[in-house]
């Protein structure tokens, strides 16, 4: 398991809802992990077009069974974005 690390000295007044496009990739997964560690609700929007990204999502779901929403869709499709 990857531990949660405190980053910076900022505090949000309340939990935020955060949308991460391309969130199943390396950067998106790590950003989502950190935000989830901080108690935020994270929505990952990804079309899973890259090999291996499904494993990243499975790991995130295992680490953070709450506050994580996954939308498998393509941002180029305006109907899916709405």
PDB file of C-alpha atoms in Angstrom:
ATOM      1  CA  UNK A   1       0.000   0.000   0.000  1.00  0.00           C
ATOM      2  CA  UNK A   2       1.058   3.559  -0.624  1.00  0.00           C
ATOM      3  CA  UNK A   3       0.752   5.784   2.440  1.00  0.00           C
ATOM      4  CA  UNK A   4      -0.926   9.162   2.444  1.00  0.00           C
ATOM      5  CA  UNK A   5       1.453  12.083   2.828  1.00  0.00           C
ATOM      6  CA  UNK A   6       0.602  15.576   4.019  1.00  0.00           C
ATOM      7  CA  UNK A   7       1.475  18.111   1.332  1.00  0.00           C
ATOM      8  CA  UNK A   8       1.718  21.789   2.139  1.00  0.00           C
ATOM      9  CA  UNK A   9       0.123  23.671   4.965  1.00  0.00           C
ATOM     10  CA  UNK A  10      -3.162  24.569   3.316  1.00  0.00           C
ATOM     11  CA  UNK A  11      -6.584  23.556   4.550  1.00  0.00           C
ATOM     12  CA  UNK A  12      -9.868  23.472   2.690  1.00  0.00           C
ATOM     13  CA  UNK A  13     -12.897  24.696   4.585  1.00  0.00           C
ATOM     14  CA  UNK A  14     -14.740  21.597   3.418  1.00  0.00           C
ATOM     15  CA  UNK A  15     -14.212  18.551   1.322  1.00  0.00           C
ATOM     16  CA  UNK A  16     -14.086  19.308  -2.389  1.00  0.00           C
ATOM     17  CA  UNK A  17     -15.461  17.380  -5.351  1.00  0.00           C
ATOM     18  CA  UNK A  18     -12.631  17.051  -7.887  1.00  0.00           C
ATOM     19  CA  UNK A  19     -12.853  15.917 -11.521  1.00  0.00           C
ATOM     20  CA  UNK A  20      -9.678  14.427 -13.007  1.00  0.00           C
ATOM     21  CA  UNK A  21      -9.746  13.881 -16.761  1.00  0.00           C
ATOM     22  CA  UNK A  22      -7.363  11.150 -17.809  1.00  0.00           C
ATOM     23  CA  UNK A  23      -7.382  10.121 -14.169  1.00  0.00           C
ATOM     24  CA  UNK A  24      -6.481   6.483 -14.778  1.00  0.00           C
ATOM     25  CA  UNK A  25      -2.968   7.296 -15.958  1.00  0.00           C
ATOM     26  CA  UNK A  26       0.137   7.571 -13.776  1.00  0.00           C
ATOM     27  CA  UNK A  27      -0.197  11.246 -12.856  1.00  0.00           C
ATOM     28  CA  UNK A  28      -3.984  11.138 -12.493  1.00  0.00           C
ATOM     29  CA  UNK A  29      -3.910   8.048 -10.288  1.00  0.00           C
ATOM     30  CA  UNK A  30      -1.340   9.565  -7.945  1.00  0.00           C
ATOM     31  CA  UNK A  31      -3.213  12.871  -7.806  1.00  0.00           C
ATOM     32  CA  UNK A  32      -6.468  11.036  -7.094  1.00  0.00           C
ATOM     33  CA  UNK A  33      -4.799   8.991  -4.350  1.00  0.00           C
ATOM     34  CA  UNK A  34      -3.513  12.105  -2.614  1.00  0.00           C
ATOM     35  CA  UNK A  35      -6.841  13.924  -2.871  1.00  0.00           C
ATOM     36  CA  UNK A  36      -8.700  10.893  -1.568  1.00  0.00           C
ATOM     37  CA  UNK A  37      -6.243  10.667   1.321  1.00  0.00           C
ATOM     38  CA  UNK A  38      -7.154  14.252   2.154  1.00  0.00           C
ATOM     39  CA  UNK A  39     -10.839  13.327   2.263  1.00  0.00           C
ATOM     40  CA  UNK A  40     -11.998  14.788  -1.046  1.00  0.00           C
ATOM     41  CA  UNK A  41     -14.511  13.189  -3.390  1.00  0.00           C
ATOM     42  CA  UNK A  42     -12.775  12.322  -6.682  1.00  0.00           C
ATOM     43  CA  UNK A  43     -14.365  11.695 -10.060  1.00  0.00           C
ATOM     44  CA  UNK A  44     -12.085  10.035 -12.599  1.00  0.00           C
ATOM     45  CA  UNK A  45     -13.053  10.509 -16.249  1.00  0.00           C
ATOM     46  CA  UNK A  46     -10.989   8.315 -18.566  1.00  0.00           C
ATOM     47  CA  UNK A  47     -11.492   6.284 -21.740  1.00  0.00           C
ATOM     48  CA  UNK A  48      -8.935   3.628 -20.652  1.00  0.00           C
ATOM     49  CA  UNK A  49      -7.190   3.832 -24.019  1.00  0.00           C
ATOM     50  CA  UNK A  50      -3.736   3.160 -22.590  1.00  0.00           C
ATOM     51  CA  UNK A  51      -2.542  -0.270 -21.632  1.00  0.00           C
ATOM     52  CA  UNK A  52      -2.384  -0.918 -17.897  1.00  0.00           C
ATOM     53  CA  UNK A  53      -4.603   1.930 -16.726  1.00  0.00           C
ATOM     54  CA  UNK A  54      -7.377  -0.423 -15.668  1.00  0.00           C
ATOM     55  CA  UNK A  55      -4.955  -1.823 -13.075  1.00  0.00           C
ATOM     56  CA  UNK A  56      -4.480   1.717 -11.743  1.00  0.00           C
ATOM     57  CA  UNK A  57      -8.233   2.085 -11.266  1.00  0.00           C
ATOM     58  CA  UNK A  58      -8.525  -1.270  -9.554  1.00  0.00           C
ATOM     59  CA  UNK A  59      -5.756  -0.245  -7.159  1.00  0.00           C
ATOM     60  CA  UNK A  60      -7.486   3.067  -6.403  1.00  0.00           C
ATOM     61  CA  UNK A  61     -10.784   1.291  -5.756  1.00  0.00           C
ATOM     62  CA  UNK A  62      -9.057  -1.098  -3.378  1.00  0.00           C
ATOM     63  CA  UNK A  63      -7.266   1.705  -1.520  1.00  0.00           C
ATOM     64  CA  UNK A  64     -10.241   4.081  -1.455  1.00  0.00           C
ATOM     65  CA  UNK A  65     -13.564   2.239  -1.590  1.00  0.00           C
ATOM     66  CA  UNK A  66     -15.423   5.462  -0.660  1.00  0.00           C
ATOM     67  CA  UNK A  67     -15.437   8.921  -2.266  1.00  0.00           C
ATOM     68  CA  UNK A  68     -14.247   7.605  -5.638  1.00  0.00           C
ATOM     69  CA  UNK A  69     -16.405   7.728  -8.736  1.00  0.00           C
ATOM     70  CA  UNK A  70     -15.167   6.339 -12.053  1.00  0.00           C
ATOM     71  CA  UNK A  71     -16.614   7.340 -15.409  1.00  0.00           C
ATOM     72  CA  UNK A  72     -15.297   5.364 -18.351  1.00  0.00           C
ATOM     73  CA  UNK A  73     -15.884   7.717 -21.244  1.00  0.00           C
ATOM     74  CA  UNK A  74     -14.089   9.780 -23.878  1.00  0.00           C
ATOM     75  CA  UNK A  75     -13.778  13.527 -23.322  1.00  0.00           C
ATOM     76  CA  UNK A  76     -14.029  14.063 -27.095  1.00  0.00           C
ATOM     77  CA  UNK A  77     -17.637  12.827 -26.942  1.00  0.00           C
ATOM     78  CA  UNK A  78     -19.719  15.812 -25.799  1.00  0.00           C
ATOM     79  CA  UNK A  79     -22.677  13.615 -24.832  1.00  0.00           C
ATOM     80  CA  UNK A  80     -20.498  11.630 -22.424  1.00  0.00           C
ATOM     81  CA  UNK A  81     -19.049  14.791 -20.892  1.00  0.00           C
ATOM     82  CA  UNK A  82     -22.470  16.174 -20.011  1.00  0.00           C
TER      83      UNK A  82
END
